[in-house]
mmCIF file of C-alpha atoms in Angstrom:
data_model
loop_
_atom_site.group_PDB
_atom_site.id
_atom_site.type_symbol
_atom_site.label_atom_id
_atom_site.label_comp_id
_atom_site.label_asym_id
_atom_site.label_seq_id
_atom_site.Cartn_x
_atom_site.Cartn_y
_atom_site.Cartn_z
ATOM 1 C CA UNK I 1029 -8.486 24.372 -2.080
ATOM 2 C CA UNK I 1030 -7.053 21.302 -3.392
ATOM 3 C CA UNK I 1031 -4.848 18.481 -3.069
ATOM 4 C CA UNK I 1032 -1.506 18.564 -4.718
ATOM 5 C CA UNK I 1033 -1.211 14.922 -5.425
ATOM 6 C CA UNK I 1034 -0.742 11.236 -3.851
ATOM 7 C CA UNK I 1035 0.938 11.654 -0.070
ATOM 8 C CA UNK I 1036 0.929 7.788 0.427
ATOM 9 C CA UNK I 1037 -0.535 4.729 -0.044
ATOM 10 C CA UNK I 1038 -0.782 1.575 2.829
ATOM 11 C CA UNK I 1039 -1.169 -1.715 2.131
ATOM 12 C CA UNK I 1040 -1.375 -5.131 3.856
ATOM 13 C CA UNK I 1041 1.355 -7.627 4.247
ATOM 14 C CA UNK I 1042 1.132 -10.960 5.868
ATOM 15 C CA UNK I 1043 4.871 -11.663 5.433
ATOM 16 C CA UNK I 1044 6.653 -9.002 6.692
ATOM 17 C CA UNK I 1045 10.295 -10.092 6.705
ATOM 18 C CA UNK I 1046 10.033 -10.938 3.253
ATOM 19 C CA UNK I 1047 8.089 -7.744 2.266
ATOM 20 C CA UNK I 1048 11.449 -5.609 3.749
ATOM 21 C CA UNK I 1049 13.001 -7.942 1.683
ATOM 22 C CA UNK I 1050 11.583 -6.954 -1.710
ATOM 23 C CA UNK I 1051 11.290 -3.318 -1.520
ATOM 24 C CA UNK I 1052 14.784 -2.439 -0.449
ATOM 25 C CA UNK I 1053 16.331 -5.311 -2.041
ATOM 26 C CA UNK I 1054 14.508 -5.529 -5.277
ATOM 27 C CA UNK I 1055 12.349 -2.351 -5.579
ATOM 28 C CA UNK I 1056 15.236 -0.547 -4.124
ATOM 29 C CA UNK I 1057 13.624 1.764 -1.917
ATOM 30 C CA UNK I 1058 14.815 3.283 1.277
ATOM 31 C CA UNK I 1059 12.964 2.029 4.649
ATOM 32 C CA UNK I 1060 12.480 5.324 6.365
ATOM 33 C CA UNK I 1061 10.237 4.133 9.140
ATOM 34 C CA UNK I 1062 10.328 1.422 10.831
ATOM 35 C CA UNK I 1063 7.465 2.075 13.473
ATOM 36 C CA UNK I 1064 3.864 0.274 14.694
ATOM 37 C CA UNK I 1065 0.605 0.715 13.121
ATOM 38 C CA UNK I 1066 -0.736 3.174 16.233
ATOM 39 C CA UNK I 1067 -4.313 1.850 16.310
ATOM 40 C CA UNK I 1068 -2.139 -1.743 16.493
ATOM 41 C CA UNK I 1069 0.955 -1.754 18.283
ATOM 42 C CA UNK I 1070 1.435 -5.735 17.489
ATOM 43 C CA UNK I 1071 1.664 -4.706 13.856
ATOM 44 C CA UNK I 1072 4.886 -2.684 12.182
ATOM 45 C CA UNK I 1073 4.045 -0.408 9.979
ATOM 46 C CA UNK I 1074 7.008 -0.011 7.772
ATOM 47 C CA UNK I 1075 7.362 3.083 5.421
ATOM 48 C CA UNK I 1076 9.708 2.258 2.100
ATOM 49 C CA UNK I 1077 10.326 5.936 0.232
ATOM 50 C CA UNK I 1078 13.261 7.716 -1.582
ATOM 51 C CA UNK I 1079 16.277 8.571 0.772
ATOM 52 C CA UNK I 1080 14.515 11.122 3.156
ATOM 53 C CA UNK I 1081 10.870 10.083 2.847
ATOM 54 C CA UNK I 1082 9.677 12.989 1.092
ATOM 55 C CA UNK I 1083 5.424 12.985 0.617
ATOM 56 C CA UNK I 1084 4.608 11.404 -2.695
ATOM 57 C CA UNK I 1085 7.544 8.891 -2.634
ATOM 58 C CA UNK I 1086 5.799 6.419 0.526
ATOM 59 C CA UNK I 1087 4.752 2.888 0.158
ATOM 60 C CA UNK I 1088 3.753 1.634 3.345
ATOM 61 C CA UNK I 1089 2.297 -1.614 4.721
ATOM 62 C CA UNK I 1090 0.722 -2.755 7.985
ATOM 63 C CA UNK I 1091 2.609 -6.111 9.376
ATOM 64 C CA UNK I 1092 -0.929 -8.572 9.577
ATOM 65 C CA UNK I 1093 -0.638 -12.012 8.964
ATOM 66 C CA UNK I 1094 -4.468 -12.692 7.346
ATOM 67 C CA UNK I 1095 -5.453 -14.480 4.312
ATOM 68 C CA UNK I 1096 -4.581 -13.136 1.416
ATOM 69 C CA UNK I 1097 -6.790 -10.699 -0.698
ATOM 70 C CA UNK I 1098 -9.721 -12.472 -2.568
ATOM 71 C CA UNK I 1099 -9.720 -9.507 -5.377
ATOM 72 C CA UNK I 1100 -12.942 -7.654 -6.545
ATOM 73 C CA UNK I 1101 -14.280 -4.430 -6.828
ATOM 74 C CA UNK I 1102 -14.644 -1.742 -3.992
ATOM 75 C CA UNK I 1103 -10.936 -1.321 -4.251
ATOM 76 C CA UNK I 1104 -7.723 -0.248 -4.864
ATOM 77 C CA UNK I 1105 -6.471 -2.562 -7.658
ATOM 78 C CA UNK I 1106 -2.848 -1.239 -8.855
ATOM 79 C CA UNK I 1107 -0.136 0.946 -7.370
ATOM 80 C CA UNK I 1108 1.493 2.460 -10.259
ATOM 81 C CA UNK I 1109 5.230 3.450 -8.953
ATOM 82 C CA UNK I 1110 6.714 6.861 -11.211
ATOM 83 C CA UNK I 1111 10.277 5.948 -13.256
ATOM 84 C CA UNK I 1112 11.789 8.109 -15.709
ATOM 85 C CA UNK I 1113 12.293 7.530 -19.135
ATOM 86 C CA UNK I 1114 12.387 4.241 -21.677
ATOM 87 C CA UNK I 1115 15.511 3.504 -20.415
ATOM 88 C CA UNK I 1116 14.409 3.231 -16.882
ATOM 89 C CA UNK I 1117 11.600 1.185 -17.935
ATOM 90 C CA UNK I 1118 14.103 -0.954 -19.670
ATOM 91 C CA UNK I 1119 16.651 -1.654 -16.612
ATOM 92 C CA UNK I 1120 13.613 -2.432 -14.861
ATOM 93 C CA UNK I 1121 12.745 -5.500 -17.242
ATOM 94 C CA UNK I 1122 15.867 -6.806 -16.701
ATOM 95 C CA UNK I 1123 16.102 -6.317 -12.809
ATOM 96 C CA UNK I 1124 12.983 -7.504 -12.148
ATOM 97 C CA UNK I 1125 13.404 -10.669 -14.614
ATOM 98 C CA UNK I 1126 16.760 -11.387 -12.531
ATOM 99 C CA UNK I 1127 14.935 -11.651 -9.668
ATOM 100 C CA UNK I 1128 12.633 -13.834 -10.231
ATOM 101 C CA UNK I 1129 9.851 -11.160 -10.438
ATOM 102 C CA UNK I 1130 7.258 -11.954 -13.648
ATOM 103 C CA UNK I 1131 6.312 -8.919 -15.575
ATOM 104 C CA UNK I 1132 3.650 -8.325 -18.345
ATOM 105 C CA UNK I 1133 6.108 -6.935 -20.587
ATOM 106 C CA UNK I 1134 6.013 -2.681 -21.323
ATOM 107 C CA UNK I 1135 2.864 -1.458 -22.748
ATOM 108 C CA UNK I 1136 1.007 1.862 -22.834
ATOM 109 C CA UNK I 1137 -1.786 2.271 -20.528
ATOM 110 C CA UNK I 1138 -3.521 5.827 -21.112
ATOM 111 C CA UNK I 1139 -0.527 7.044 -23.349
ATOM 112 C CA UNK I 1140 2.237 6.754 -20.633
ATOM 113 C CA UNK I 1141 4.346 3.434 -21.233
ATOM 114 C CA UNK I 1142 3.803 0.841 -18.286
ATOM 115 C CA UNK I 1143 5.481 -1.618 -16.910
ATOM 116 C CA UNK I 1144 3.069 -4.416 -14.703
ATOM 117 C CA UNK I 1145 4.113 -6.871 -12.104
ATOM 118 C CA UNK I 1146 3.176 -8.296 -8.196
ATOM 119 C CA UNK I 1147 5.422 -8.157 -5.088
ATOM 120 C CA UNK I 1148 5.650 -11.482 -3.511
ATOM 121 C CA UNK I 1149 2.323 -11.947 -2.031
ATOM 122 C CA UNK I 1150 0.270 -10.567 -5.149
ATOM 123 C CA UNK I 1151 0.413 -6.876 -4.610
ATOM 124 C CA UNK I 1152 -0.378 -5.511 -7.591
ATOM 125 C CA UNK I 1153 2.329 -2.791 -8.793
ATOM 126 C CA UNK I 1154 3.142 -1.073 -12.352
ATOM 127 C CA UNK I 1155 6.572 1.317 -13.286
ATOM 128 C CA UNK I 1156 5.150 3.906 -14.859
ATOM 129 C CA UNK I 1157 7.059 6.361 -17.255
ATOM 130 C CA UNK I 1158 6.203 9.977 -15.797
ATOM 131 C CA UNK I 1159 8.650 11.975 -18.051
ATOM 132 C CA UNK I 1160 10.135 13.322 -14.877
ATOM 133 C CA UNK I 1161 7.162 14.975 -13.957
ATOM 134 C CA UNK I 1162 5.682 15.964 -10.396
ATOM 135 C CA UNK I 1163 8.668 16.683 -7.414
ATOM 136 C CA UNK I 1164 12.145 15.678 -7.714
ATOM 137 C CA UNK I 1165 12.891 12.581 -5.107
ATOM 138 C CA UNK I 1166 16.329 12.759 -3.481
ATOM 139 C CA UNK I 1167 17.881 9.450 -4.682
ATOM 140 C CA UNK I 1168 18.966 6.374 -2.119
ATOM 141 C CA UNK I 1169 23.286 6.184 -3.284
ATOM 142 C CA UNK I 1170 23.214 2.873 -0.992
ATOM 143 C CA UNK I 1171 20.321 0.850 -2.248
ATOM 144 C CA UNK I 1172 20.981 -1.401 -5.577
ATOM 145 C CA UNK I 1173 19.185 0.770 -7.802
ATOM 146 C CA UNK I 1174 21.069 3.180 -9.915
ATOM 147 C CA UNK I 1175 20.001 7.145 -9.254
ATOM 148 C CA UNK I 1176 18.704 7.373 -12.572
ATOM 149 C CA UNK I 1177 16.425 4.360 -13.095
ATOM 150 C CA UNK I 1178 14.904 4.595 -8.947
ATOM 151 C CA UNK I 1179 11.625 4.914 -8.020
ATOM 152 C CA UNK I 1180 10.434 8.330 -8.265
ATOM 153 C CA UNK I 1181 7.648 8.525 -6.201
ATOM 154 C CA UNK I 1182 4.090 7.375 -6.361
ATOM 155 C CA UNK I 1183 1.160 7.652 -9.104
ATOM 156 C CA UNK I 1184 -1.618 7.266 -10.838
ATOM 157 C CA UNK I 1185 -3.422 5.336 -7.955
ATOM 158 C CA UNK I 1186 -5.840 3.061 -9.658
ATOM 159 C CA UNK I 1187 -9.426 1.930 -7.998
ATOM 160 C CA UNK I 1188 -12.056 -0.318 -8.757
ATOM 161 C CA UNK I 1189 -15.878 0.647 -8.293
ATOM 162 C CA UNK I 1190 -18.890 -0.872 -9.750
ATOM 163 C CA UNK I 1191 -20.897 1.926 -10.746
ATOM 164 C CA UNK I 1192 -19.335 5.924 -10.444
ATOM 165 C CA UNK I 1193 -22.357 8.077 -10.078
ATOM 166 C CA UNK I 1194 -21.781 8.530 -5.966
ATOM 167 C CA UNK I 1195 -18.046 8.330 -6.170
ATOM 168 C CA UNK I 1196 -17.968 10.848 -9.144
ATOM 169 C CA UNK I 1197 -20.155 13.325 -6.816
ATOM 170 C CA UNK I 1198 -17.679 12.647 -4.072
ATOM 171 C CA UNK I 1199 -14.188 13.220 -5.781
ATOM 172 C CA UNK I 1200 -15.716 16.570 -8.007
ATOM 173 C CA UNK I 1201 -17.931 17.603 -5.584
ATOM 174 C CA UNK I 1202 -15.863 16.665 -2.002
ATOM 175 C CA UNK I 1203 -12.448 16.629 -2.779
ATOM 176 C CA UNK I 1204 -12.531 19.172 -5.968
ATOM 177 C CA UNK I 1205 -10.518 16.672 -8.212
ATOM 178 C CA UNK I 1206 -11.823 17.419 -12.063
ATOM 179 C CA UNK I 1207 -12.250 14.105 -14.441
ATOM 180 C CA UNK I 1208 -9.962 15.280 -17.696
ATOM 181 C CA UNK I 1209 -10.280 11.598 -19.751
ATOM 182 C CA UNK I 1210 -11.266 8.376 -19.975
ATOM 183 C CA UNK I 1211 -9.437 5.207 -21.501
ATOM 184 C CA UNK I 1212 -10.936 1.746 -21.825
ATOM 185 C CA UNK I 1213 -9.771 -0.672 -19.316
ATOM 186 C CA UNK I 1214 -6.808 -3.119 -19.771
ATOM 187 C CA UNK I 1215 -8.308 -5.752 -18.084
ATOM 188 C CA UNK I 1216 -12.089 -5.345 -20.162
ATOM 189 C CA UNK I 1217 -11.872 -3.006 -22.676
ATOM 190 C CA UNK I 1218 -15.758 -2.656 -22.506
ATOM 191 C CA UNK I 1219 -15.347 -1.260 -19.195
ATOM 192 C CA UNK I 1220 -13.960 2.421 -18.911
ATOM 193 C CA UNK I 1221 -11.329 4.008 -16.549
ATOM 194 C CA UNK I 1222 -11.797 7.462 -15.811
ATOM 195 C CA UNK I 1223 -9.064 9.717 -14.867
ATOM 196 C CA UNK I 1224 -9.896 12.355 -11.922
ATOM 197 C CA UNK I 1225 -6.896 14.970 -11.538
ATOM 198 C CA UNK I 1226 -5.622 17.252 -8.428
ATOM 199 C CA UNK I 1227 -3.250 20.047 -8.239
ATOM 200 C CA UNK I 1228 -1.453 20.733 -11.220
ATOM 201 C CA UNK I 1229 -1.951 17.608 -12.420
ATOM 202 C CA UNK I 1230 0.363 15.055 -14.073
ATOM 203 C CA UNK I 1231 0.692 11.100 -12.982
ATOM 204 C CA UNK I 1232 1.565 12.099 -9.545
ATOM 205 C CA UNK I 1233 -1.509 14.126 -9.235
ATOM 206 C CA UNK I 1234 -4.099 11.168 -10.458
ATOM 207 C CA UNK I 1235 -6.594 8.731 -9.278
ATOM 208 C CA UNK I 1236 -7.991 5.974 -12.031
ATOM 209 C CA UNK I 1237 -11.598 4.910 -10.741
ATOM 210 C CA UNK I 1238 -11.997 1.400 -13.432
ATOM 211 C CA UNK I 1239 -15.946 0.972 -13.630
ATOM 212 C CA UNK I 1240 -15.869 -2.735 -13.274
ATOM 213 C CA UNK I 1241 -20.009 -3.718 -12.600
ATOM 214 C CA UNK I 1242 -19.002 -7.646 -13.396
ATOM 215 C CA UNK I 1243 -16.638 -7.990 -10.460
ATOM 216 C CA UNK I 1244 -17.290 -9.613 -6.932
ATOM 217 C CA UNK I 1245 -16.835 -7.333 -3.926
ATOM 218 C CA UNK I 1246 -13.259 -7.629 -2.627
ATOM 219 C CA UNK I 1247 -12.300 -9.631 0.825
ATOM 220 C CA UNK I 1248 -9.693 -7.646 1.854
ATOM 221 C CA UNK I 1249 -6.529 -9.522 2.845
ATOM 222 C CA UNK I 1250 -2.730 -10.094 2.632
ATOM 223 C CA UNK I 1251 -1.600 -8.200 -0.840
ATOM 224 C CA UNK I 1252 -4.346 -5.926 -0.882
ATOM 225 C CA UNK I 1253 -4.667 -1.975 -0.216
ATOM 226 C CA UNK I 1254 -5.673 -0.803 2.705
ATOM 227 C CA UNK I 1255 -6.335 3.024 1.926
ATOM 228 C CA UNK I 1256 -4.867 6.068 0.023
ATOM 229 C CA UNK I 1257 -3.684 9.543 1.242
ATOM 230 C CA UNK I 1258 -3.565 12.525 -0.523
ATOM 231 C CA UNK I 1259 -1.328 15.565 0.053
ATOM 232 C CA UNK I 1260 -2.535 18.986 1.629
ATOM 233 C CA UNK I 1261 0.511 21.310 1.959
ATOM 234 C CA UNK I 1262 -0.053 22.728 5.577
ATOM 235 C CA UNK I 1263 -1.967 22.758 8.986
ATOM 236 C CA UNK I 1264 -4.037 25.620 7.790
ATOM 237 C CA UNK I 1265 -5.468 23.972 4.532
ATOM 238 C CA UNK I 1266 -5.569 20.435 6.905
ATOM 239 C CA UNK I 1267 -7.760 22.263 9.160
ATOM 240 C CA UNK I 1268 -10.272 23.577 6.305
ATOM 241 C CA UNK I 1269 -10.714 20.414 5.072
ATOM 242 C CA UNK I 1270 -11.442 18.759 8.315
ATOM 243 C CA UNK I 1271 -14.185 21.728 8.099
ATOM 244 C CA UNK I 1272 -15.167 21.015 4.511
ATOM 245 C CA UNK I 1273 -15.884 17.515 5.431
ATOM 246 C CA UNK I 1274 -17.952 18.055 8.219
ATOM 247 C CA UNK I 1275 -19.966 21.148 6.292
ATOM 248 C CA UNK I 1276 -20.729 18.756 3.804
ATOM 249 C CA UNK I 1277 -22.216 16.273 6.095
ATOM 250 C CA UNK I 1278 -19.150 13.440 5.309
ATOM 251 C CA UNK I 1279 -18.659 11.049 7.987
ATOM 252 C CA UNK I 1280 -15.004 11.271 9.160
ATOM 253 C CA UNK I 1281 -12.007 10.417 11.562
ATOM 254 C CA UNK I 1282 -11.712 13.875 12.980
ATOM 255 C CA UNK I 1283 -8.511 15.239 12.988
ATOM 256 C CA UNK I 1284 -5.532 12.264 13.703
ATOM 257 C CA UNK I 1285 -2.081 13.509 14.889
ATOM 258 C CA UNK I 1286 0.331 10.715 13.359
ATOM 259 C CA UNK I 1287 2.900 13.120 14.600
ATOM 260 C CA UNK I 1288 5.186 12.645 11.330
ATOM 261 C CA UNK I 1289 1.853 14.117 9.319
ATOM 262 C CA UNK I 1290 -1.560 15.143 10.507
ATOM 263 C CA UNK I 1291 -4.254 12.933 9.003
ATOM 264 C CA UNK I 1292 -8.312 12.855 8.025
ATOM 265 C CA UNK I 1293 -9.846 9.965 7.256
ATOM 266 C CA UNK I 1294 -12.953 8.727 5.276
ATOM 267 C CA UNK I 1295 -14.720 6.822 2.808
ATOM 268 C CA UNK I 1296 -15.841 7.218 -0.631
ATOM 269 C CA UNK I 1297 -19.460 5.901 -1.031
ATOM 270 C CA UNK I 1298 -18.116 2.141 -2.387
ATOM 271 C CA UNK I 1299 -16.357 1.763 0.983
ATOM 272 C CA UNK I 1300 -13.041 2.563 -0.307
ATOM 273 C CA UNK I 1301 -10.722 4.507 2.640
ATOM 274 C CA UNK I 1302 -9.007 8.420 1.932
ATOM 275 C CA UNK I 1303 -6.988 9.950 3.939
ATOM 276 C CA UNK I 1304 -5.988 13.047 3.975
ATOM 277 C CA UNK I 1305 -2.395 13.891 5.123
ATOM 278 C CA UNK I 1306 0.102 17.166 5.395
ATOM 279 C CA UNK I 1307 3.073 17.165 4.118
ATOM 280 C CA UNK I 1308 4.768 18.001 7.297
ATOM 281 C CA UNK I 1309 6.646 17.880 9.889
ATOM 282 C CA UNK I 1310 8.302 14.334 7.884
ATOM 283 C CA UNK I 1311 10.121 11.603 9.114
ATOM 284 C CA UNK I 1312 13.046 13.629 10.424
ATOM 285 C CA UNK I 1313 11.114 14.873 13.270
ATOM 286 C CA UNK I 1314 12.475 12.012 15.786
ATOM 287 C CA UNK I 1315 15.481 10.279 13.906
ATOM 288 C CA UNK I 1316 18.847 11.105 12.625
ATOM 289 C CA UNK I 1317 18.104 11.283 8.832
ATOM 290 C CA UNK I 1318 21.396 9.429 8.221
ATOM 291 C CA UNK I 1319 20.281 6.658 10.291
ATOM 292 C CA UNK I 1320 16.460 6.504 9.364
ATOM 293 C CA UNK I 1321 14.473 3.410 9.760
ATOM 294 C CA UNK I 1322 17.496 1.349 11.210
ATOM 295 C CA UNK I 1323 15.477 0.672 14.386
ATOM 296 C CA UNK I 1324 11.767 1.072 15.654
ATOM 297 C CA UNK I 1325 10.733 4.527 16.778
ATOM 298 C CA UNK I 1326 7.556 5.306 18.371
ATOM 299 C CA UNK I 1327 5.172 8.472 18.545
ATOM 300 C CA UNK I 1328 5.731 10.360 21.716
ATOM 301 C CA UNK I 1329 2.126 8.920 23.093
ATOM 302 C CA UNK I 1330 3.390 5.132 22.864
ATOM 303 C CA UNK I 1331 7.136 5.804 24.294
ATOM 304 C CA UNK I 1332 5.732 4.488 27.858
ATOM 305 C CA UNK I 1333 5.338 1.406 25.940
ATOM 306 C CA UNK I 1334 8.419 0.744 24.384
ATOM 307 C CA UNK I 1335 9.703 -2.043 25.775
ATOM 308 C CA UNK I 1336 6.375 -4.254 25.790
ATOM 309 C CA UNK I 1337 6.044 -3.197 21.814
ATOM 310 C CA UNK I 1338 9.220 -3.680 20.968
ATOM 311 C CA UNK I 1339 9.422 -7.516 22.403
ATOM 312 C CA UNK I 1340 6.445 -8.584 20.695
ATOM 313 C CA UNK I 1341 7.418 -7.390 17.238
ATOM 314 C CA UNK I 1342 9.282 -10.180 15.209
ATOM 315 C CA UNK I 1343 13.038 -9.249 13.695
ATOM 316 C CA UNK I 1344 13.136 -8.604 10.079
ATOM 317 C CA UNK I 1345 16.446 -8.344 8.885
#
């Protein structure tokens, strides 16, 4: 039993309007859900993806206006976004520099060539050549991106820890994710990421743990990650890993019907949140997929709601 990759990853936004802004407009991705955060109905959650939210292409972001981030360790640091090719890569320089976006320029991070930047309120991102590994995303023909150069999907995920001993135990022995290399770290190269793998493997399939023992412990805020999902294929697997979890003694959520996925949650021993998500039944379930994220929709449990939900959220368009 073992996860097949990255399902999604949430973050925090305390700008929403201009957060829609940057991923369709700049990023070019697809808003495929425009719904609430369901343990906080004042709060969108938004989900950007490729043109029919498949699971391994979703970026989303809770809608809370806090502080932003102070950054440290017990953390996810960088969301590395899959392109194809030098040539993507390349368009990418330009597109971003046209808008006003600052980039570090492409370098090669753990042999794949990688392009780093922030969104607008210091999320940190990276474009990531995957040589057109992992699933193949159905493109978005009315965003600004061309086909070829649009975000393919999500991975590596990279985290920040201060010492790996507990988290090691938890991702080999837990979630049976094997560490296949190590690479010193961009940011100290005395420090050393290691590279834990699921599935078959490949950037999609990855999750960077940086050892960073010099950092402060991160006040989560605005521009910061909130936690990351990982795929199981079906409600049978789901159910055996709810199972696993508990066998093992590993505090957890309990099984979470988010109705577009099922969902486990819990934490890795330096506080940082997993969740575990199917990837079924999708995003389809209660809209048009022609007409996807063009208003809010709401789980069947928070329909007698509506109209008190919908007049406290703020326009974003």
């Amino acid at each position: 039993m073992e996860f097949t990759g990255i399902h999604h990853l949430t973050a925090v936004s305390g700008n929403i309007r201009e957060n829609y802004r940057f991923y369709t407009q700049v990023m070019g991705m697809r808003l495929v859900k425009r719904s609430v955060n369901q343990d906080d109905v004042s709060a969108y959650h938004l989900f950007y993806a490729d043109a029919v939210g498949s699971p391994g292409t979703d970026l989303t972001f809770f809608d809370w206006p806090v502080p932003p981030e102070k950054r440290g360790t017990h953390s996810i640091i960088r969301t590395c976004l899959r392109v194809n090719g030098q040539a993507a890569l390349d368009w990418w320089v330009g597109h971003l520099a046209d808008a006003g976006v600052q980039t570090q320029g492409i370098a090669e991070h753990d042999g794949r060539l990688t392009l780093e930047f922030e969104d607008t309120e210091g999320q940190r991102l990276a474009l990531v050549d995957d040589g057109g590994a992992g699933d193949t995303p159905v493109p978005w023909d009315r965003g600004p991106v061309p086909p070829e150069y649009q975000v393919r999907g999500l991975g590596p995920i990279v985290m920040s820890v201060p010492e790996l001993r507990m988290t090691d135990m938890v991702l080999t022995g837990v979630c049976n994710m094997r560490q296949v290399r190590r690479y010193p770290d961009p940011e100290n190269p005395r420090n050393t990421v290691h590279v834990y793998q699921m599935g078959q493997g490949g950037p999609h399939a990855e999750l960077h743990v940086a050892v960073q023992p010099e950092k402060p412990v991160v006040q989560p805020g605005a521009g910061g990650v909130h936690h990351v999902a990982f795929r199981t294929p079906d409600e049978e697997q789901y159910h055996a890993w709810a199972r696993r979890l508990n066998e093992l003694g590993v505090r957890n959520s309990g099984e979470v019907d988010r109705y577009y996925f099922r969902s486990l949650y819990f934490r890795e021993p330096n506080g940082i949140l997993f969740e575990i998500a199917t990837d079924g039944p999708g995003f389809a379930v209660d809209e048009n997929a022609e007409t996807l994220g063009e208003s809010v929709v709401l789980p069947p449990f928070l329909e007698p709601r509506r109209a008190s939900i919908v007049a406290a959220l703020k326009p974003i368009d």
